[in-house]
Amino acid sequence: MAAKTKLAIIDVPPPSGYRGAIFFWLLALGALLLIACTYLDYNAQLYLSLGLLALIFILKFNRDGKVNRVIFLTIASFIVLRYLAWRTFTTLEFADWVSFSCALVLYMAEFYGILVFMLGNFVNAHPVDRESPELSVYEELPTVDVYIPSYNEGLEILEVTVTAALQMRYPKEKLNVFLLDDGGTDQKCNSGTKETMKQAQERRSNLQRLCETLGAIYMTRERNEHAKAGNLNAAFHRTDGDLIVIFDADHVPTEDFLEQTVGYFAIDPKLFLVQTPHFFVNPDPIEKNLETFHRMPSENEMFYRVIQRGLDFWNSSFFCGSGAVMSRTALEVTGGLSGDTITEDAETALTLHSKGFNSVYVSKPLLSGLAPETMGGFITQRIRWAQGMVQIFLLKCPLFLRGLTFPQRLCYFNSCFFWFFPFARIVYLLAPIAFLLFGLKIYAATWQTFLAYAVPHLLTVITVSSYLYGRVRWSFVSELYELMQSVYTVPAIFSTFLKPKAPTFKVTPKGEQLDKTYISPLVHPFYIFTFINLLALGFGAYRFIKEPVMDYPTAITMFWSFFNTVILLAALGAMLERRQRRATPRMPANVEAELICGDKTFDCRIMDMSLGGCRMLVQAYAERAIEAQAGGILKVFMGSEEEKVEWNFNIDFKNVRRDIGAEGLVVGAQFNHQSLEERKAKVRLVSGNSERWMEFQKLREGRLGVLGSFICLLYLGIKHSLQHFYHLLGHFIGVVTGQSRKVETRTMGGARG
Amino acid sequence: MKLNKKITGILFVSGMMLTGVTSGWSQATLGGGGGGETTLESGTATQSGFSGRNEAARTRRNLPQPLPDVLLLSDLNEILQMQGEPVNLHLCFPAAGMQLSEMQLAQAAAIGQAIGLRVGHRTVLVTHGPQVREGAVNVVVGTVDFAGKYLDPAARMNVKGSFLALGKIAGWRTGFVMVVTGLLPGDVDEVILSLGVVREKYPKAQSAMIKRVLLPDRPPFLRQAPLNTDSLYTFKDLQDIGTNMRIPENGGLEMEIFLPADIFTEQNVEFEFKLHCLIGQGALRSSGEMMVMVGDKEVLRKRWSEAESLGDGGSELVFGVPMNHFSPGINKVTFGAATLDSDRKVTSLGMQSMNKEDFRIYSDSILLIPPVKRYVPLPDLLLTGKTFFPFIGQPDGSEISVLLTEETPDTVNAAITFLTKAAQQANTFFYAAQIGYAEGGTKRHRIVIGTRENLPTDIRPRIPLTPLTGANLQGGNAGKDELKKLDASSDPDMGLLTTLPPSTNSGLWTLILTSGSPASLNLRTRELVSAPFWDQLKGEAAAWKTDETLMQFKLPGVSRAPNTMLSVAELPFGYRMYFKYWLFLVVVVLLVFMIASWRVLKKCEMIYNARTGGKA
C-alpha cells in the first residue's frame, strides 16, 4: 500500500482575498436586487427590456468567452430580477380569498422557478473540462477495489459488468473486482418461503460460479441492512484497496475507465471522488415511446454534460452512486458511505465536502448503463431521487452545514432545492385552468405590463436555457419530463416532508422487456389533466368571445393552457408503452470487419451492435454465400495500425436484405459465442470503447431552437397521443368483442440504478 | 356599494305638514300672462326648488348669512344658499369613527351630491367625522339609535321610519344641523334619496317623516336634462325639464341651458330664440337695443324697433345665435337691454339697468334647436368637466363604479367632494352609482380616487406619471420654466386628474383623481372643484397645485408619446429619480456586479488550479 502514504490530508488555505471577493459579490448582489426593485412605468420598462434582450441575443452567439458569459448571465439575471420585483410588488392583488390564495400559490411557484434559475446561473457560470492526468509509474499506482453491488439483477447483466470491470486497463495485481451480492445473503438463503430461499441459494451458487469463472471475488453478507449503502459499507470494511470503484450491476465500464480517473488521486491528496457520467445505451421510457432516442439528446445529458461540469468548478460535483472512484482514506473519515438518506451517494459527497475533501468530475462517458425501460421503473427511480434529495435538504440543510465553502452551499442547495419542481410544475399546469374555468384572479396585470415585464422574462429564461444547455437539451423537453414525474413525486415529497426519515430504498427495475404495446397504468391523472385543460381552452374561447373586456388576459392564459395541452399530449404519447423485444439495446457503430462465410471472405462494416448481435453492411455479391450458410465468423480488427488486435466471433445469420440506396447487403446476425474468451472479446468490442459513446453523444447533439423545439413537441404530442387514443380504442373494441389485448411484461432481470 | 333603492314613481312626504303629491319637475313658477300663458316674475325663481339662485344670496354668496331662528324644511334650499361660498358640508356619522364603512361611504356620497344639487353651482367642500362642526352645513346621518341624540326627545319618539329634521345648535353663530335618520339603515337611505331626487318643497316644519320615495322607471336627470337637437322648446318646457331661469336685478332674463356632450357646435347653424315679450315705455326710452350674451360674452343685439308687434300687446323678437357660441354642458344665456356709450354710437358690453316691469318675457317664448350633427366625441377633461361625459350614460349614475384606493378620511373627503362636483356638472344625482373601497362591477366606467401608490396595477402604468412636458404640454398662464417646477411626477403633492380610454373594446372609460398622499389628495381636490381650477380643465390630463395659474395639461397633439427618458423611476424606500439617471445607475451596478462575479470566478479558478494542477 505504497500509495496510502500519499493520501494524507493537507489543508490548503483559500487564496488571499477570497473571502473579500465573496463579501464584495454579496454586496453587489444586494445592490443589484435593490435596483431591480425600482418601479418604472411600462413604457420605460419595455424600452429597458428590449435593450437588455438585444444585448443578450448578441452575446448569445459567443458561448466560449468567460467574460462574455459573465456579462450574459448578469444581464439575464437582472431582467429576471426585474420581473420578480414587479411580480412581487404589483401583481398580487386581493380580490377575494380564493383568488388570492391561488395567486399566492402561483407566485410561490414562480418564485421557486426564479430562484432555481438564479442558482443555475451561478452553478453554470464556468463549467470546466478536464484533461485526464497520466497514471503514475507502476510502483506508485494505488490498489483498486471494484465494487459491483447487486440485489436481484440477472446473471447475464452481471456477467457483462464483471467481465468489463476485469478488462479495465490496469495492473492486474492492483485490481480486485468484487461482486457484492445482496440477493444471496445468509438472511435471504435461510429465511422466507421455501421458494425464495431456494432462489437465493441458487443465485448465490450461480454468482459464485460466475465470479470463479471470470476471476472476480464473490462477496455477500449476513443480513440485508441499509440497502445499497449497507452492502457497499460491508465490503468496504472487508477490503483494503486504496481506491474504491463502484459500478451498478448494469453499468459496464469501458477499458480506459481507470486510466482516465485514477491519475487525479496522485495530484490532489484531498481528493475523495472522481465521478464519471452515466451513459445509457437504451432509451428511457419517454424516449422510447416518443421515438426520440436517436435524434434527441438524452434527459440525463444536461446534468452529466453541463451541470456536473459547472459543479466541478465550484468543487461541488457529487457522487452519483455508480461510475465513480473514491478514496478509502476519505471514506474512513466518515466510516464508509453515509446512510441517513436514500440517496447515499449525494449525502456521502456532501459530508466529505464539508470535511474539506475535494471532488473531480470527468465528463467523458466511461461506462454504459441501462435506463429504466418502463414508466413504472422510471417513476420509481425518480421518486427515490426526489425523496433522497429532499431528505438531504431537510436533514443536512446544505446552506448551513458547517465546513462547506460558500459556493458549495449554493451548489448543494441548488441540487436539493431543484427537486421541489413537482409542486411548481403542477401549479403551472393548474393555474391557467383556475382563470379560464373559474375566473379566479391569479395574476393582476395589464397586457402592457405583461408585455414589458413578463414577456422579456420568459424570453430571457428560454434564451439562457438555450445558451447553457441548448446543445444537450431541447427547449421544453424539461417541461415534459418534469410534468411526467411531478404527478407522482408530489405525494412522495410531501410525505418526506412530514416524515423525513421514513423513505426507504426502492430498487429501480431495469432490463425489462415488453412483449406487447400497452398503455401504462400510470396514465389516469394525465387523462384528467388533459380533459380539464381542453375544457379550460373551450371555456377560454367562450370567454374570449363573450367578455371582450377580458380579451387580453384570456388570450394570454389560453396560450399558456395550449402550451400545457401540448405537453400533456406528448405525455399521453409517452404513456403508450411500446413493445420492446430486444433484450440488449443496439448502438450505432462503424467498425471495419471481415465476414467469413464457408470458405469465402467478404469485407464488411458493422453498422450497429449490441451484446446480442449486430447489423453489418456486406458486399453485395456475398448474398448467395450467406444464404447458403446458417452462420459464419466475424473477424474484427481493433487497436492501432501498429498494434492491431484480431477477434473472431461466431455468428448466426438472422436476416439478409438489400436496402434501397445501400452500398451492399444489410445482414443481421446474432452472436453465438463458443468460449469464455469469445464472450470477453464481445464485451470489449461492444462496451469497451469510450470513444464510441462520445461519438454517439455527438451524433445527437444539435440545437433545435425554441420554435423548432416547440413544433417538434407539438408534432410528437399530436402523433403519439393519436396513437395512444387509437390503441385505447382498439382496447375498448377488444373488450366489447371479447378479444381483449393482454398486457404482458417480462422481466429479464433487474439492476439497481 | 350604492344606495339600496329600486323605486319608481312618486314621493310621499308625510308627517308634520306635507300631504301633497307631486312628480317630476317643479311646477312653473311663472306669473300670469295673456292667453293662458304665464310670465316669469321677478323673485319667482326662488321658489323653483332645486337650482334656483336667490339673487340676494348670489350677491352675498361669499359670506354666510345669518340664519332665521327657526329653520324650516320648506326653506331648505334657501337656507343652504345662505351659506357662504364655498359651502362647507360636514357629514356627521355618529355611529362611525373617522373611517366609514362602504354603506356609510355610499350614503355620504349621495348626501354630498344631494346638497350639491341644491346649492346650484357653488363649490361644496365636504368633510366628515363622528361629531358635528360649527360653521358648517352639518348633516347627521345614521339610525335613530345614533343620530337620535341630535333630536329633541319628543322628536326622537316620533321616529317610526324615515325622518328628516333641521335645526340649529345653541351657541353656534353660523352653521346648522340636518338630521337624516330612521329606524333602520334602509329608512336612512330613503331620506337621502328624498334629498337627492325630490324637487318639491318639504313641509313647513322643522322635521318630517318620509313614507317612501318612488322613482320613475327610466332614470331621469334629476336637476336638468340636456336639450335635444331638432327640437322646439317653449320657455315653460325648459323650466319643466329643470332649466334654471331668473330675472336679474337689472331686468331681462337669465337662463342656463344644458347641452349634451355629443352635440356638434357648428358655426353656420343657429339657435333661434323667439322672445315673446312686453316692452315697457321705460325700456324704450332708456335704450334702443336688446342684446344676447352667452356666458359673459355679447353675441348679438337687435333694436327694439325690429320687434314684431303681436296682437296681445306684446312683441316678438327673434335672435339667431350661431351655435358655435355654445358648448356642451351648461351655457348661461342672458337677454337684456344694451347700454350705449355717451355718444350713443358704440355700445358697451354691460346690460343696462332698468325697471323689471319695463321688460317681461312670456313663458311661451320659444327656443328652436335645429337638427345638427350628433357624434361620439373623443372625451377629454374639458368635456368631462362640463358634462361629466363619458361617465354619464344613464342619469342615475348606474354606469359608474367609484373606487377609493384607501379608507383614510382625507381620501373619503376628496372622493365625496369630487363626486359632488361631478353631480353638479352632470346635473343629476348618481343614486345608482357603485362606490366602495374595492373594485366594483367590471362593466362600468371606473372612477378611481386615491393616492398614486395605491392605484390598481392596471392603471398605474397608464397614468401620465411622467412630467407633463414637451410639445403636448400647456400651462395655464405660466411660462415653461415655471411648468418645469410643477412636475407631477417629482412633486408628490401635485394633484393629477386624467381620463383613460378603454384598454379593450368595452367602451368603458376610467377617470383617475390622484395625488401623492391622502392629505394632499384632499387638498388638491378642494382646489380642483373651485371654479378657477375646474373651469380650466382640458386635455387628457391635468396637474395642479395651489396656484390655478400654474395648472398644466396634457393635450392630445403632436407628441403623444411620453419622453421615456424623462419618466420617473421609483426606487425602494420612497426615493425617486429620472429614468435616464436610473439607467446610468443600473449600468454602474451591473458593471460592479460583473466585476464582483469575475473576481469570485478568478479566486475560485486559482483554488481549482491549485488542487487539480491544471487550468480551468
PDB file of N, CA and C in Angstrom, chain A residues 353-421:
ATOM      1  N   HIS A 353     -17.400  16.669   1.415  1.00  0.00           N
ATOM      2  CA  HIS A 353     -17.087  18.056   1.039  1.00  0.00           C
ATOM      3  C   HIS A 353     -17.042  18.942   2.281  1.00  0.00           C
ATOM      4  N   SER A 354     -17.964  18.679   3.196  1.00  0.00           N
ATOM      5  CA  SER A 354     -17.999  19.514   4.405  1.00  0.00           C
ATOM      6  C   SER A 354     -16.795  19.235   5.301  1.00  0.00           C
ATOM      7  N   LYS A 355     -16.148  18.086   5.073  1.00  0.00           N
ATOM      8  CA  LYS A 355     -14.943  17.778   5.865  1.00  0.00           C
ATOM      9  C   LYS A 355     -13.689  18.282   5.163  1.00  0.00           C
ATOM     10  N   GLY A 356     -13.854  18.974   4.076  1.00  0.00           N
ATOM     11  CA  GLY A 356     -12.702  19.587   3.413  1.00  0.00           C
ATOM     12  C   GLY A 356     -12.121  18.769   2.275  1.00  0.00           C
ATOM     13  N   PHE A 357     -12.784  17.703   1.897  1.00  0.00           N
ATOM     14  CA  PHE A 357     -12.282  16.901   0.770  1.00  0.00           C
ATOM     15  C   PHE A 357     -12.775  17.490  -0.558  1.00  0.00           C
ATOM     16  N   ASN A 358     -12.086  17.066  -1.604  1.00  0.00           N
ATOM     17  CA  ASN A 358     -12.398  17.608  -2.936  1.00  0.00           C
ATOM     18  C   ASN A 358     -12.981  16.533  -3.843  1.00  0.00           C
ATOM     19  N   SER A 359     -13.590  17.008  -4.890  1.00  0.00           N
ATOM     20  CA  SER A 359     -14.114  16.056  -5.883  1.00  0.00           C
ATOM     21  C   SER A 359     -13.717  16.517  -7.277  1.00  0.00           C
ATOM     22  N   VAL A 360     -13.744  15.570  -8.198  1.00  0.00           N
ATOM     23  CA  VAL A 360     -13.406  15.843  -9.600  1.00  0.00           C
ATOM     24  C   VAL A 360     -14.483  15.210 -10.453  1.00  0.00           C
ATOM     25  N   TYR A 361     -14.793  15.884 -11.549  1.00  0.00           N
ATOM     26  CA  TYR A 361     -15.749  15.289 -12.467  1.00  0.00           C
ATOM     27  C   TYR A 361     -15.097  15.147 -13.831  1.00  0.00           C
ATOM     28  N   VAL A 362     -15.160  13.946 -14.377  1.00  0.00           N
ATOM     29  CA  VAL A 362     -14.637  13.688 -15.728  1.00  0.00           C
ATOM     30  C   VAL A 362     -15.842  13.547 -16.639  1.00  0.00           C
ATOM     31  N   SER A 363     -15.931  14.407 -17.630  1.00  0.00           N
ATOM     32  CA  SER A 363     -17.175  14.446 -18.401  1.00  0.00           C
ATOM     33  C   SER A 363     -17.239  13.418 -19.532  1.00  0.00           C
ATOM     34  N   LYS A 364     -16.167  12.650 -19.699  1.00  0.00           N
ATOM     35  CA  LYS A 364     -16.159  11.647 -20.775  1.00  0.00           C
ATOM     36  C   LYS A 364     -16.960  10.420 -20.336  1.00  0.00           C
ATOM     37  N   PRO A 365     -17.839   9.905 -21.180  1.00  0.00           N
ATOM     38  CA  PRO A 365     -18.591   8.706 -20.766  1.00  0.00           C
ATOM     39  C   PRO A 365     -17.686   7.481 -20.707  1.00  0.00           C
ATOM     40  N   LEU A 366     -17.528   6.923 -19.548  1.00  0.00           N
ATOM     41  CA  LEU A 366     -16.612   5.790 -19.347  1.00  0.00           C
ATOM     42  C   LEU A 366     -17.358   4.545 -18.900  1.00  0.00           C
ATOM     43  N   LEU A 367     -18.645   4.574 -19.026  1.00  0.00           N
ATOM     44  CA  LEU A 367     -19.422   3.356 -18.772  1.00  0.00           C
ATOM     45  C   LEU A 367     -20.720   3.451 -19.551  1.00  0.00           C
ATOM     46  N   SER A 368     -21.315   2.316 -19.764  1.00  0.00           N
ATOM     47  CA  SER A 368     -22.628   2.316 -20.417  1.00  0.00           C
ATOM     48  C   SER A 368     -23.603   1.567 -19.521  1.00  0.00           C
ATOM     49  N   GLY A 369     -24.747   2.158 -19.338  1.00  0.00           N
ATOM     50  CA  GLY A 369     -25.722   1.543 -18.439  1.00  0.00           C
ATOM     51  C   GLY A 369     -27.079   1.440 -19.081  1.00  0.00           C
ATOM     52  N   LEU A 370     -28.002   1.000 -18.271  1.00  0.00           N
ATOM     53  CA  LEU A 370     -29.371   0.837 -18.766  1.00  0.00           C
ATOM     54  C   LEU A 370     -30.295   1.789 -18.031  1.00  0.00           C
ATOM     55  N   ALA A 371     -31.082   2.496 -18.801  1.00  0.00           N
ATOM     56  CA  ALA A 371     -32.119   3.331 -18.190  1.00  0.00           C
ATOM     57  C   ALA A 371     -33.324   2.438 -17.935  1.00  0.00           C
ATOM     58  N   PRO A 372     -34.163   2.816 -16.987  1.00  0.00           N
ATOM     59  CA  PRO A 372     -35.371   2.001 -16.776  1.00  0.00           C
ATOM     60  C   PRO A 372     -36.213   1.982 -18.054  1.00  0.00           C
ATOM     61  N   GLU A 373     -36.759   0.831 -18.353  1.00  0.00           N
ATOM     62  CA  GLU A 373     -37.476   0.679 -19.624  1.00  0.00           C
ATOM     63  C   GLU A 373     -38.927   1.091 -19.550  1.00  0.00           C
ATOM     64  N   THR A 374     -39.510   0.924 -18.387  1.00  0.00           N
ATOM     65  CA  THR A 374     -40.954   1.206 -18.296  1.00  0.00           C
ATOM     66  C   THR A 374     -41.193   2.480 -17.501  1.00  0.00           C
ATOM     67  N   MET A 375     -42.361   3.013 -17.705  1.00  0.00           N
ATOM     68  CA  MET A 375     -42.707   4.237 -17.000  1.00  0.00           C
ATOM     69  C   MET A 375     -42.736   3.986 -15.495  1.00  0.00           C
ATOM     70  N   GLY A 376     -43.158   2.794 -15.124  1.00  0.00           N
ATOM     71  CA  GLY A 376     -43.197   2.460 -13.700  1.00  0.00           C
ATOM     72  C   GLY A 376     -41.801   2.504 -13.099  1.00  0.00           C
ATOM     73  N   GLY A 377     -40.845   1.893 -13.813  1.00  0.00           N
ATOM     74  CA  GLY A 377     -39.468   1.883 -13.332  1.00  0.00           C
ATOM     75  C   GLY A 377     -38.890   3.290 -13.269  1.00  0.00           C
ATOM     76  N   PHE A 378     -39.218   4.046 -14.294  1.00  0.00           N
ATOM     77  CA  PHE A 378     -38.727   5.424 -14.379  1.00  0.00           C
ATOM     78  C   PHE A 378     -39.245   6.258 -13.195  1.00  0.00           C
ATOM     79  N   ILE A 379     -40.534   6.112 -12.932  1.00  0.00           N
ATOM     80  CA  ILE A 379     -41.140   6.895 -11.838  1.00  0.00           C
ATOM     81  C   ILE A 379     -40.571   6.434 -10.490  1.00  0.00           C
ATOM     82  N   THR A 380     -40.407   5.132 -10.345  1.00  0.00           N
ATOM     83  CA  THR A 380     -39.839   4.610  -9.089  1.00  0.00           C
ATOM     84  C   THR A 380     -38.474   5.234  -8.830  1.00  0.00           C
ATOM     85  N   GLN A 381     -37.649   5.262  -9.888  1.00  0.00           N
ATOM     86  CA  GLN A 381     -36.308   5.833  -9.763  1.00  0.00           C
ATOM     87  C   GLN A 381     -36.379   7.310  -9.364  1.00  0.00           C
ATOM     88  N   ARG A 382     -37.261   8.046 -10.035  1.00  0.00           N
ATOM     89  CA  ARG A 382     -37.318   9.488  -9.785  1.00  0.00           C
ATOM     90  C   ARG A 382     -37.900   9.799  -8.405  1.00  0.00           C
ATOM     91  N   ILE A 383     -38.817   8.975  -7.973  1.00  0.00           N
ATOM     92  CA  ILE A 383     -39.360   9.205  -6.624  1.00  0.00           C
ATOM     93  C   ILE A 383     -38.239   9.044  -5.595  1.00  0.00           C
ATOM     94  N   ARG A 384     -37.393   8.029  -5.817  1.00  0.00           N
ATOM     95  CA  ARG A 384     -36.289   7.807  -4.873  1.00  0.00           C
ATOM     96  C   ARG A 384     -35.343   9.005  -4.885  1.00  0.00           C
ATOM     97  N   TRP A 385     -35.011   9.460  -6.060  1.00  0.00           N
ATOM     98  CA  TRP A 385     -34.097  10.617  -6.144  1.00  0.00           C
ATOM     99  C   TRP A 385     -34.711  11.835  -5.448  1.00  0.00           C
ATOM    100  N   ALA A 386     -35.973  12.068  -5.759  1.00  0.00           N
ATOM    101  CA  ALA A 386     -36.635  13.247  -5.184  1.00  0.00           C
ATOM    102  C   ALA A 386     -36.691  13.143  -3.670  1.00  0.00           C
ATOM    103  N   GLN A 387     -37.091  11.979  -3.185  1.00  0.00           N
ATOM    104  CA  GLN A 387     -37.194  11.811  -1.734  1.00  0.00           C
ATOM    105  C   GLN A 387     -35.823  11.938  -1.075  1.00  0.00           C
ATOM    106  N   GLY A 388     -34.833  11.341  -1.703  1.00  0.00           N
ATOM    107  CA  GLY A 388     -33.476  11.374  -1.140  1.00  0.00           C
ATOM    108  C   GLY A 388     -32.939  12.791  -1.058  1.00  0.00           C
ATOM    109  N   MET A 389     -33.132  13.555  -2.139  1.00  0.00           N
ATOM    110  CA  MET A 389     -32.595  14.925  -2.144  1.00  0.00           C
ATOM    111  C   MET A 389     -33.376  15.819  -1.182  1.00  0.00           C
ATOM    112  N   VAL A 390     -34.662  15.547  -1.063  1.00  0.00           N
ATOM    113  CA  VAL A 390     -35.447  16.322  -0.087  1.00  0.00           C
ATOM    114  C   VAL A 390     -35.012  15.948   1.330  1.00  0.00           C
ATOM    115  N   GLN A 391     -34.699  14.669   1.521  1.00  0.00           N
ATOM    116  CA  GLN A 391     -34.176  14.258   2.834  1.00  0.00           C
ATOM    117  C   GLN A 391     -32.892  15.021   3.163  1.00  0.00           C
ATOM    118  N   ILE A 392     -32.004  15.116   2.188  1.00  0.00           N
ATOM    119  CA  ILE A 392     -30.750  15.845   2.424  1.00  0.00           C
ATOM    120  C   ILE A 392     -31.058  17.302   2.744  1.00  0.00           C
ATOM    121  N   PHE A 393     -32.004  17.868   1.980  1.00  0.00           N
ATOM    122  CA  PHE A 393     -32.394  19.272   2.194  1.00  0.00           C
ATOM    123  C   PHE A 393     -32.879  19.476   3.626  1.00  0.00           C
ATOM    124  N   LEU A 394     -33.650  18.496   4.109  1.00  0.00           N
ATOM    125  CA  LEU A 394     -34.240  18.672   5.440  1.00  0.00           C
ATOM    126  C   LEU A 394     -33.291  18.259   6.562  1.00  0.00           C
ATOM    127  N   LEU A 395     -32.598  17.141   6.349  1.00  0.00           N
ATOM    128  CA  LEU A 395     -31.795  16.594   7.451  1.00  0.00           C
ATOM    129  C   LEU A 395     -30.392  17.189   7.503  1.00  0.00           C
ATOM    130  N   LYS A 396     -29.849  17.556   6.341  1.00  0.00           N
ATOM    131  CA  LYS A 396     -28.462  18.053   6.322  1.00  0.00           C
ATOM    132  C   LYS A 396     -28.400  19.565   6.092  1.00  0.00           C
ATOM    133  N   CYS A 397     -29.408  20.083   5.473  1.00  0.00           N
ATOM    134  CA  CYS A 397     -29.518  21.535   5.214  1.00  0.00           C
ATOM    135  C   CYS A 397     -28.205  22.156   4.709  1.00  0.00           C
ATOM    136  N   PRO A 398     -27.897  21.934   3.454  1.00  0.00           N
ATOM    137  CA  PRO A 398     -26.591  22.344   2.911  1.00  0.00           C
ATOM    138  C   PRO A 398     -26.259  23.818   3.103  1.00  0.00           C
ATOM    139  N   LEU A 399     -27.280  24.666   3.178  1.00  0.00           N
ATOM    140  CA  LEU A 399     -26.982  26.106   3.317  1.00  0.00           C
ATOM    141  C   LEU A 399     -26.280  26.402   4.634  1.00  0.00           C
ATOM    142  N   PHE A 400     -26.538  25.582   5.624  1.00  0.00           N
ATOM    143  CA  PHE A 400     -25.998  25.883   6.947  1.00  0.00           C
ATOM    144  C   PHE A 400     -25.039  24.806   7.465  1.00  0.00           C
ATOM    145  N   LEU A 401     -24.711  23.853   6.624  1.00  0.00           N
ATOM    146  CA  LEU A 401     -23.830  22.765   7.077  1.00  0.00           C
ATOM    147  C   LEU A 401     -22.412  23.294   7.265  1.00  0.00           C
ATOM    148  N   ARG A 402     -21.877  23.036   8.412  1.00  0.00           N
ATOM    149  CA  ARG A 402     -20.521  23.547   8.709  1.00  0.00           C
ATOM    150  C   ARG A 402     -19.487  22.887   7.808  1.00  0.00           C
ATOM    151  N   GLY A 403     -18.509  23.658   7.414  1.00  0.00           N
ATOM    152  CA  GLY A 403     -17.386  23.110   6.663  1.00  0.00           C
ATOM    153  C   GLY A 403     -17.458  23.345   5.169  1.00  0.00           C
ATOM    154  N   LEU A 404     -18.646  23.651   4.669  1.00  0.00           N
ATOM    155  CA  LEU A 404     -18.780  23.885   3.223  1.00  0.00           C
ATOM    156  C   LEU A 404     -18.332  25.308   2.883  1.00  0.00           C
ATOM    157  N   THR A 405     -17.783  25.469   1.693  1.00  0.00           N
ATOM    158  CA  THR A 405     -17.476  26.827   1.230  1.00  0.00           C
ATOM    159  C   THR A 405     -18.783  27.484   0.775  1.00  0.00           C
ATOM    160  N   PHE A 406     -18.745  28.776   0.583  1.00  0.00           N
ATOM    161  CA  PHE A 406     -19.963  29.484   0.173  1.00  0.00           C
ATOM    162  C   PHE A 406     -20.497  28.957  -1.162  1.00  0.00           C
ATOM    163  N   PRO A 407     -19.624  28.805  -2.182  1.00  0.00           N
ATOM    164  CA  PRO A 407     -20.153  28.250  -3.440  1.00  0.00           C
ATOM    165  C   PRO A 407     -20.718  26.841  -3.258  1.00  0.00           C
ATOM    166  N   GLN A 408     -20.062  26.044  -2.412  1.00  0.00           N
ATOM    167  CA  GLN A 408     -20.574  24.681  -2.203  1.00  0.00           C
ATOM    168  C   GLN A 408     -21.965  24.712  -1.573  1.00  0.00           C
ATOM    169  N   ARG A 409     -22.169  25.629  -0.667  1.00  0.00           N
ATOM    170  CA  ARG A 409     -23.504  25.740  -0.046  1.00  0.00           C
ATOM    171  C   ARG A 409     -24.563  26.011  -1.118  1.00  0.00           C
ATOM    172  N   LEU A 410     -24.240  26.980  -1.986  1.00  0.00           N
ATOM    173  CA  LEU A 410     -25.212  27.326  -3.035  1.00  0.00           C
ATOM    174  C   LEU A 410     -25.433  26.148  -3.977  1.00  0.00           C
ATOM    175  N   CYS A 411     -24.329  25.478  -4.328  1.00  0.00           N
ATOM    176  CA  CYS A 411     -24.448  24.367  -5.287  1.00  0.00           C
ATOM    177  C   CYS A 411     -25.281  23.226  -4.708  1.00  0.00           C
ATOM    178  N   TYR A 412     -24.998  22.845  -3.474  1.00  0.00           N
ATOM    179  CA  TYR A 412     -25.763  21.747  -2.877  1.00  0.00           C
ATOM    180  C   TYR A 412     -27.210  22.164  -2.630  1.00  0.00           C
ATOM    181  N   PHE A 413     -27.370  23.413  -2.226  1.00  0.00           N
ATOM    182  CA  PHE A 413     -28.740  23.912  -2.025  1.00  0.00           C
ATOM    183  C   PHE A 413     -29.514  23.803  -3.336  1.00  0.00           C
ATOM    184  N   ASN A 414     -28.852  24.196  -4.412  1.00  0.00           N
ATOM    185  CA  ASN A 414     -29.492  24.126  -5.731  1.00  0.00           C
ATOM    186  C   ASN A 414     -29.847  22.683  -6.083  1.00  0.00           C
ATOM    187  N   SER A 415     -28.884  21.770  -5.833  1.00  0.00           N
ATOM    188  CA  SER A 415     -29.111  20.367  -6.200  1.00  0.00           C
ATOM    189  C   SER A 415     -30.297  19.783  -5.442  1.00  0.00           C
ATOM    190  N   CYS A 416     -30.457  20.183  -4.198  1.00  0.00           N
ATOM    191  CA  CYS A 416     -31.578  19.660  -3.406  1.00  0.00           C
ATOM    192  C   CYS A 416     -32.872  20.409  -3.730  1.00  0.00           C
ATOM    193  N   PHE A 417     -32.748  21.716  -3.780  1.00  0.00           N
ATOM    194  CA  PHE A 417     -33.938  22.560  -3.957  1.00  0.00           C
ATOM    195  C   PHE A 417     -34.611  22.297  -5.301  1.00  0.00           C
ATOM    196  N   PHE A 418     -33.801  21.935  -6.285  1.00  0.00           N
ATOM    197  CA  PHE A 418     -34.339  21.632  -7.613  1.00  0.00           C
ATOM    198  C   PHE A 418     -35.471  20.619  -7.528  1.00  0.00           C
ATOM    199  N   TRP A 419     -35.345  19.672  -6.576  1.00  0.00           N
ATOM    200  CA  TRP A 419     -36.299  18.566  -6.540  1.00  0.00           C
ATOM    201  C   TRP A 419     -37.669  18.944  -6.000  1.00  0.00           C
ATOM    202  N   PHE A 420     -37.858  20.217  -5.756  1.00  0.00           N
ATOM    203  CA  PHE A 420     -39.206  20.663  -5.406  1.00  0.00           C
ATOM    204  C   PHE A 420     -39.991  21.057  -6.656  1.00  0.00           C
ATOM    205  N   PHE A 421     -39.387  20.800  -7.806  1.00  0.00           N
ATOM    206  CA  PHE A 421     -40.037  21.216  -9.051  1.00  0.00           C
ATOM    207  C   PHE A 421     -41.441  20.642  -9.241  1.00  0.00           C
TER     208      PHE A 421
END
